[in-house]
mmCIF file of C-alpha atoms in Angstrom:
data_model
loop_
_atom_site.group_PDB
_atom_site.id
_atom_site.type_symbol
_atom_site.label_atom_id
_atom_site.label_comp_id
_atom_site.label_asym_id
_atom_site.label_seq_id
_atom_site.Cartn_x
_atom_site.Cartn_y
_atom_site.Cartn_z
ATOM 1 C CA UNK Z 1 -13.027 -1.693 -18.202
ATOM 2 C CA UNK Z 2 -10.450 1.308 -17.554
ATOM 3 C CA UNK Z 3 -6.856 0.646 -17.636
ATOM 4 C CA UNK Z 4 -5.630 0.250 -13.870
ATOM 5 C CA UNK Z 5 -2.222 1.518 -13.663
ATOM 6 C CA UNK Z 6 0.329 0.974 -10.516
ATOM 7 C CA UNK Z 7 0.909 4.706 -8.535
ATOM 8 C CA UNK Z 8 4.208 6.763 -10.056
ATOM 9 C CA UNK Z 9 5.225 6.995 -6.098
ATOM 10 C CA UNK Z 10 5.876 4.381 -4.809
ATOM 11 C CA UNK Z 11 7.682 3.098 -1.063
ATOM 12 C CA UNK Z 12 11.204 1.664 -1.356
ATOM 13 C CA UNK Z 13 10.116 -1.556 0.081
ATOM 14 C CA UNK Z 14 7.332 -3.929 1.618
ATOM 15 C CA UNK Z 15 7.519 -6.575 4.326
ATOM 16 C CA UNK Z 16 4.721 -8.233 6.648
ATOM 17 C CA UNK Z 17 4.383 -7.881 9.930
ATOM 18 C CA UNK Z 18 5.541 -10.632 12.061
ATOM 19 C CA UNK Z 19 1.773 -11.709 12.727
ATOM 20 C CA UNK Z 20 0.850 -11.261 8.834
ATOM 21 C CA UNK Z 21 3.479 -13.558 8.215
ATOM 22 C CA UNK Z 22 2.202 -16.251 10.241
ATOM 23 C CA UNK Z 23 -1.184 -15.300 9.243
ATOM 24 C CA UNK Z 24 -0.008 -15.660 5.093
ATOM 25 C CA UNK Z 25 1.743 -18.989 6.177
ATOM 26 C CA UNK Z 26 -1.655 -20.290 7.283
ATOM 27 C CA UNK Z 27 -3.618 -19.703 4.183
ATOM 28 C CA UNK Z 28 -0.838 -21.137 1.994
ATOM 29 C CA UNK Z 29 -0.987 -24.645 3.853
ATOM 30 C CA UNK Z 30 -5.027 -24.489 2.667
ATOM 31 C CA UNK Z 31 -3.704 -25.249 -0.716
ATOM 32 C CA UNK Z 32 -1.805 -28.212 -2.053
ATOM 33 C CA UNK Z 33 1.670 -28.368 -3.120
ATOM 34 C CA UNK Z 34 2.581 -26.627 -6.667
ATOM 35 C CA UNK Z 35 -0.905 -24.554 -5.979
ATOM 36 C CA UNK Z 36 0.483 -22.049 -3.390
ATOM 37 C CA UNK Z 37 -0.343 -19.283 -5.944
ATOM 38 C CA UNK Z 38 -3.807 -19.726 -5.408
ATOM 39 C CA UNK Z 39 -3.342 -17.751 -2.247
ATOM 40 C CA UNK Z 40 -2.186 -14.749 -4.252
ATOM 41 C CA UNK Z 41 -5.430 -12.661 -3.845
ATOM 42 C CA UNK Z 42 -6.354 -13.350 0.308
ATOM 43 C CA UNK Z 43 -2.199 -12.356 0.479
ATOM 44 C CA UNK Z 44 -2.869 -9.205 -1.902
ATOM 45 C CA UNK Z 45 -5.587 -7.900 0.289
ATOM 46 C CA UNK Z 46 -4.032 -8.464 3.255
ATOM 47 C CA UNK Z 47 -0.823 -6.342 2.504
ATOM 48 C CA UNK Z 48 -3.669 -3.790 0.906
ATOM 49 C CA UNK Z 49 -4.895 -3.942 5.037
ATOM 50 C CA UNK Z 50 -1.552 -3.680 6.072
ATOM 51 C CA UNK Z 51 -0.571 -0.807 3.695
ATOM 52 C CA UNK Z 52 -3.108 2.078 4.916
ATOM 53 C CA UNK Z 53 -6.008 0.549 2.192
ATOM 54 C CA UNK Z 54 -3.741 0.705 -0.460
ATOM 55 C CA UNK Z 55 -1.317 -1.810 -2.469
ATOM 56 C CA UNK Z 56 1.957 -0.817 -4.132
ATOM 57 C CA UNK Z 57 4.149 -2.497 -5.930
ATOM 58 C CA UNK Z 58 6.816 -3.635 -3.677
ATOM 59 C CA UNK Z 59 3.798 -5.298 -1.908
ATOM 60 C CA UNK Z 60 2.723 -7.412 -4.897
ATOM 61 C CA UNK Z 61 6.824 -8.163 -5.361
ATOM 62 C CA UNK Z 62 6.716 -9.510 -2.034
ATOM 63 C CA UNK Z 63 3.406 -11.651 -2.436
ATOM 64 C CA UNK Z 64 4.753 -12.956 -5.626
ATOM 65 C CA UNK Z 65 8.041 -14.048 -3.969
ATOM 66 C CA UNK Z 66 6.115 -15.500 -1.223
ATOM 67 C CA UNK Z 67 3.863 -17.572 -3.468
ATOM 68 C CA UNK Z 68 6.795 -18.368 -5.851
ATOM 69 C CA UNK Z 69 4.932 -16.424 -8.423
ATOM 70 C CA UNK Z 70 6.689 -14.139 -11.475
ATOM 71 C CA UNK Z 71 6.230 -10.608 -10.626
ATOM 72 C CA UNK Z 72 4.255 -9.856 -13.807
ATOM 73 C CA UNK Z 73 1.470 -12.616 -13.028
ATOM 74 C CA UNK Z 74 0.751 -10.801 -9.403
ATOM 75 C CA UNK Z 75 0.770 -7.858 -11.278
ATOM 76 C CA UNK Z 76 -2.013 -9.129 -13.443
ATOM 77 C CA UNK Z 77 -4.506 -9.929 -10.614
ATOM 78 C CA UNK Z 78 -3.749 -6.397 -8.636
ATOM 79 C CA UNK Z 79 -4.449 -4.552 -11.944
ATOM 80 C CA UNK Z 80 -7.030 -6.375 -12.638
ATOM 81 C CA UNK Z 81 -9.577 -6.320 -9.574
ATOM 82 C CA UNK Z 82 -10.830 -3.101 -8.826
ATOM 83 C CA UNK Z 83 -10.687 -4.683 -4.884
ATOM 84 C CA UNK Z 84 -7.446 -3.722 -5.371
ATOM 85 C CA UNK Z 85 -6.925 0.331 -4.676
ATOM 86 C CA UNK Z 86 -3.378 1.057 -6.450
ATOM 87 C CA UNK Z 87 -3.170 4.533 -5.155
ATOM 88 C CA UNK Z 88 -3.311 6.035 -1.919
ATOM 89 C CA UNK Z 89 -7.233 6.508 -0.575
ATOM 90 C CA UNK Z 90 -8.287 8.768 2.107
ATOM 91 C CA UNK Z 91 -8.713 6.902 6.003
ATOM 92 C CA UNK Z 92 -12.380 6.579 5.168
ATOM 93 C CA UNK Z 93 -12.608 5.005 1.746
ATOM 94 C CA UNK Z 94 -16.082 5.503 0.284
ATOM 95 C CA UNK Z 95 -17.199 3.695 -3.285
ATOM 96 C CA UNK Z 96 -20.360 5.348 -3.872
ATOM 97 C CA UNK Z 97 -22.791 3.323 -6.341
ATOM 98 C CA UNK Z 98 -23.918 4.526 -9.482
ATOM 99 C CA UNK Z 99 -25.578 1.354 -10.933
ATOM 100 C CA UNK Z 100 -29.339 2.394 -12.437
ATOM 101 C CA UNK Z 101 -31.290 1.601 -8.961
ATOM 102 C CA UNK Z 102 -28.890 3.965 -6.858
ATOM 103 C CA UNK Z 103 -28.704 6.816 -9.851
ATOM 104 C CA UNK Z 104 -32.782 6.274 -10.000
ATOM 105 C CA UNK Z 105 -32.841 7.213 -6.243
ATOM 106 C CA UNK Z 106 -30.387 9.992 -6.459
ATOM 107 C CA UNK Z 107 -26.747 8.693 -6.531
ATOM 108 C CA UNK Z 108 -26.172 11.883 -8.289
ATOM 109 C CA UNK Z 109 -26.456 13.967 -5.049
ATOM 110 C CA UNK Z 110 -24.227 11.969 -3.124
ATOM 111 C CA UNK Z 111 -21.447 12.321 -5.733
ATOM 112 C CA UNK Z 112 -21.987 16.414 -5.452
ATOM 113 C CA UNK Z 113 -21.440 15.495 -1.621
ATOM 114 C CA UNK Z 114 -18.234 14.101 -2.997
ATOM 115 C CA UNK Z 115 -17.168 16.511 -4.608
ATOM 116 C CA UNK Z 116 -18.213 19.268 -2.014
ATOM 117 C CA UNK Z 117 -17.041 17.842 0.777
ATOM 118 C CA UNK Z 118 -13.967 15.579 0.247
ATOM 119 C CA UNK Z 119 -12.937 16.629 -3.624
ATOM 120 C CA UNK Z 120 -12.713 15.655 -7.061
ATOM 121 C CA UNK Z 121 -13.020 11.605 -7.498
ATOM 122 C CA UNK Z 122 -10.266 9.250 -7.260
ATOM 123 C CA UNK Z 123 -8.098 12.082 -4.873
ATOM 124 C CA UNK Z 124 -7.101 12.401 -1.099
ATOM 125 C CA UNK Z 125 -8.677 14.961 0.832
ATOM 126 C CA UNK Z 126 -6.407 17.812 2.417
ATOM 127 C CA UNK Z 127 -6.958 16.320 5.753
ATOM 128 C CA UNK Z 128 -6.391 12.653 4.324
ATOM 129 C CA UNK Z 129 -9.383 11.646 6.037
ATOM 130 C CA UNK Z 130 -11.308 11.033 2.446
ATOM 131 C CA UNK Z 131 -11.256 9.282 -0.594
ATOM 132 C CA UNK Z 132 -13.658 8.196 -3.317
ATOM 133 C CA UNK Z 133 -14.544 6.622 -6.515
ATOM 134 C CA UNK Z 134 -17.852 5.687 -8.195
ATOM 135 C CA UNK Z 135 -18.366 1.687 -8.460
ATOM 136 C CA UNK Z 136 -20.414 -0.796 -10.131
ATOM 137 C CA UNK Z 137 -23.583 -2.591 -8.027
ATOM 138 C CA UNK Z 138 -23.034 -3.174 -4.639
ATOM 139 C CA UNK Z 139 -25.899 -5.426 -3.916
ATOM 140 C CA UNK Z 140 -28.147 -3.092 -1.357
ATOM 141 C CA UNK Z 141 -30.326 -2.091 -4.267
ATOM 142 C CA UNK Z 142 -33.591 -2.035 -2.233
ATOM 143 C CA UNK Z 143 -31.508 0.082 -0.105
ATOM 144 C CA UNK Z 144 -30.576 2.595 -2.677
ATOM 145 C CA UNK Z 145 -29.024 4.766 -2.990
ATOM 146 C CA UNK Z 146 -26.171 3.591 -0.896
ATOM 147 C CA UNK Z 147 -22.235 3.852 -0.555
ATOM 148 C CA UNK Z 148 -19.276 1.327 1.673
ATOM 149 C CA UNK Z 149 -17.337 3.367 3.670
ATOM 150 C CA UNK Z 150 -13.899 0.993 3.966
ATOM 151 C CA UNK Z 151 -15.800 -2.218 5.081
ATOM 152 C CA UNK Z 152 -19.656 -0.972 6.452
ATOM 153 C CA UNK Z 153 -22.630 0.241 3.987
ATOM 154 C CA UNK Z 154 -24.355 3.032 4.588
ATOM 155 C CA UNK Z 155 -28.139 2.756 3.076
ATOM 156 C CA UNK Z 156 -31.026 4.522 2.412
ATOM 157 C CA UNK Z 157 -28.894 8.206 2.186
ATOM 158 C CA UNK Z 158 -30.084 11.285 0.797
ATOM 159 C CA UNK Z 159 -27.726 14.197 0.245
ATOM 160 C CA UNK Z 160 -28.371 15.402 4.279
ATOM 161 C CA UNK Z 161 -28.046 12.358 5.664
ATOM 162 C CA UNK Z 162 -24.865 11.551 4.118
ATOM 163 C CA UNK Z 163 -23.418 14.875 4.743
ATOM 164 C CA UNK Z 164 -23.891 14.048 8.438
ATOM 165 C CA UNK Z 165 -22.243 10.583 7.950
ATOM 166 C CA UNK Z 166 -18.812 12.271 6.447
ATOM 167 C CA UNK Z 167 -18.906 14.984 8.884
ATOM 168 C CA UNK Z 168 -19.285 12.871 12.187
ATOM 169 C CA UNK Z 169 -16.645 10.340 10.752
ATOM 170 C CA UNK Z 170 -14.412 13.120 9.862
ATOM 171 C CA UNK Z 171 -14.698 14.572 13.562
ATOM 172 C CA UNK Z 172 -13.919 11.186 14.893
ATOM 173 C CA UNK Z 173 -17.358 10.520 16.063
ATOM 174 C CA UNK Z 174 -19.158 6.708 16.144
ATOM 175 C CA UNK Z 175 -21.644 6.108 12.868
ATOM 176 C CA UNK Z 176 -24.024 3.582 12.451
ATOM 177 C CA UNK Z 177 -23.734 1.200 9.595
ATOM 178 C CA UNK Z 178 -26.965 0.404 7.838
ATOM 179 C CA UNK Z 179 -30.124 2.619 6.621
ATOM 180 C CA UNK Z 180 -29.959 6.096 7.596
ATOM 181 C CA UNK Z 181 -33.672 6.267 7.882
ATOM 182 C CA UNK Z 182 -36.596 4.599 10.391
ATOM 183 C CA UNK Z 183 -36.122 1.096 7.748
ATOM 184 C CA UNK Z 184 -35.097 -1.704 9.943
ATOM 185 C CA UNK Z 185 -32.771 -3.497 7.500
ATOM 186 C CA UNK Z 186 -34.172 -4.289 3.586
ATOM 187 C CA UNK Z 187 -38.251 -3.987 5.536
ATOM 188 C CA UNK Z 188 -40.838 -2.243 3.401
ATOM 189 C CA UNK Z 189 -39.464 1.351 3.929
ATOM 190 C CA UNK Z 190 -43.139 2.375 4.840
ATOM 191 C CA UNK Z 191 -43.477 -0.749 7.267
ATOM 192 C CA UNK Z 192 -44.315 -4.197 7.354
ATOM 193 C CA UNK Z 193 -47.294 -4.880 4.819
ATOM 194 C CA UNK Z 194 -47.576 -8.373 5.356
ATOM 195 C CA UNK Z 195 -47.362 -10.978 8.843
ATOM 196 C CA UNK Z 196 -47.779 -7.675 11.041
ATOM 197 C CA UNK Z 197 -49.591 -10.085 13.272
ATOM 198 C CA UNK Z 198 -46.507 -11.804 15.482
ATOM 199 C CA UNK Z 199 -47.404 -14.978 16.400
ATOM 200 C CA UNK Z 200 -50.069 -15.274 13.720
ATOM 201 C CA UNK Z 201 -50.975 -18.495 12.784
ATOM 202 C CA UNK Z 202 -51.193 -19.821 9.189
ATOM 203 C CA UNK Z 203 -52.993 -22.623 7.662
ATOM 204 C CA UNK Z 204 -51.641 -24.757 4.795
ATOM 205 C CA UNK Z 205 -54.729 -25.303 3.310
ATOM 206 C CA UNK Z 206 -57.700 -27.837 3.570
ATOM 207 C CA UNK Z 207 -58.496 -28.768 7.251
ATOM 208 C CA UNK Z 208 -61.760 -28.477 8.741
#
């Protein structure tokens, strides 16, 4: 695992918002008294929500006051998922998989879209519309290759297909999540091979 190191620039300060607040108090009750650090990681990600995608370090400071935590041990689960972005990311965060069933299905030409069309990995694009990094298994793999853009996949891409995803999302336009070709969800991608009959009825075996 690569070290994970907090941003050199970072904001002078970190608060929730009046409605995270309540929302932090909430998930704190869930835990019994002298366990309220176990909350520390639904709190990090929410002030990662709050904080354009991306946590800093007055943001764990304030979790780990909140929690009644020591600064360092926050600091040790922020460094330590990669959930965790500690830099800025572009308004469309995309974690493009490179695990062997993607790469075998060309994950390779979706990182040249990367590169062409937002920049080098791990960087903001100009228009801070883009960011992206490559990531370990993502669990689609019989939709591969695939990437999560912020919190939707996007399946089933080759190189043109995914060009047209970053292009209509960086022109503001609506994309649909999911395979970007005729498969309906994780389906045979050359149709149904088996039960094509709806309605078909099935012995068990035996009878008359």
């Amino acid at each position: 695992m690569s070290v994970r190191r907090l941003d050199p620039n970072q904001p002078a300060s970190f608060a929730f918002t009046a409605e995270n607040v309540e929302w932090a108090k909430q998930q704190i009750a869930k835990y019994p008294e002298g366990k309220q650090a176990s909350a520390v990681i639904p709190l990090l990600w929410r002030a990662q929500e709050q904080h354009d995608g991306w946590l800093p370090e007055p943001a764990i400071r304030y979790v780990a006051d909140m929690l009644g935590m020591e600064y360092i041990r926050a600091i040790e689960v922020a460094t330590f998922y990669t959930m965790f972005n500690l830099s800025p990311v572009g308004e469309h965060y995309v974690q493009l998989c490179g695990t062997t069933p993607c790469w075998l299905r060309g994950a390779d030409e979706l990182k040249e879209v990367c590169r062409k069309h937002i920049g080098p990995e791990g960087t903001v694009s100009a228009d801070g519309k883009f960011s992206w990094l490559e990531v370990e298994c993502l669990g689609a793999c019989v939709n591969a290759p695939m990437v999560q853009i912020n919190a939707d996949f996007f399946e089933d891409l080759d190189a043109a297909s995914f060009e047209r995803v970053l292009a209509d999302l960086r022109s503001g336009k609506e994309v649909k999540p999911g395979p970007q070709n005729e498969r309906h969800a994780s389906e045979p991608a050359g149709g149904l091979t088996s039960l094509t009959n709806v309605g078909q009825e099935t012995g068990t075996g035996g009878g008359n």
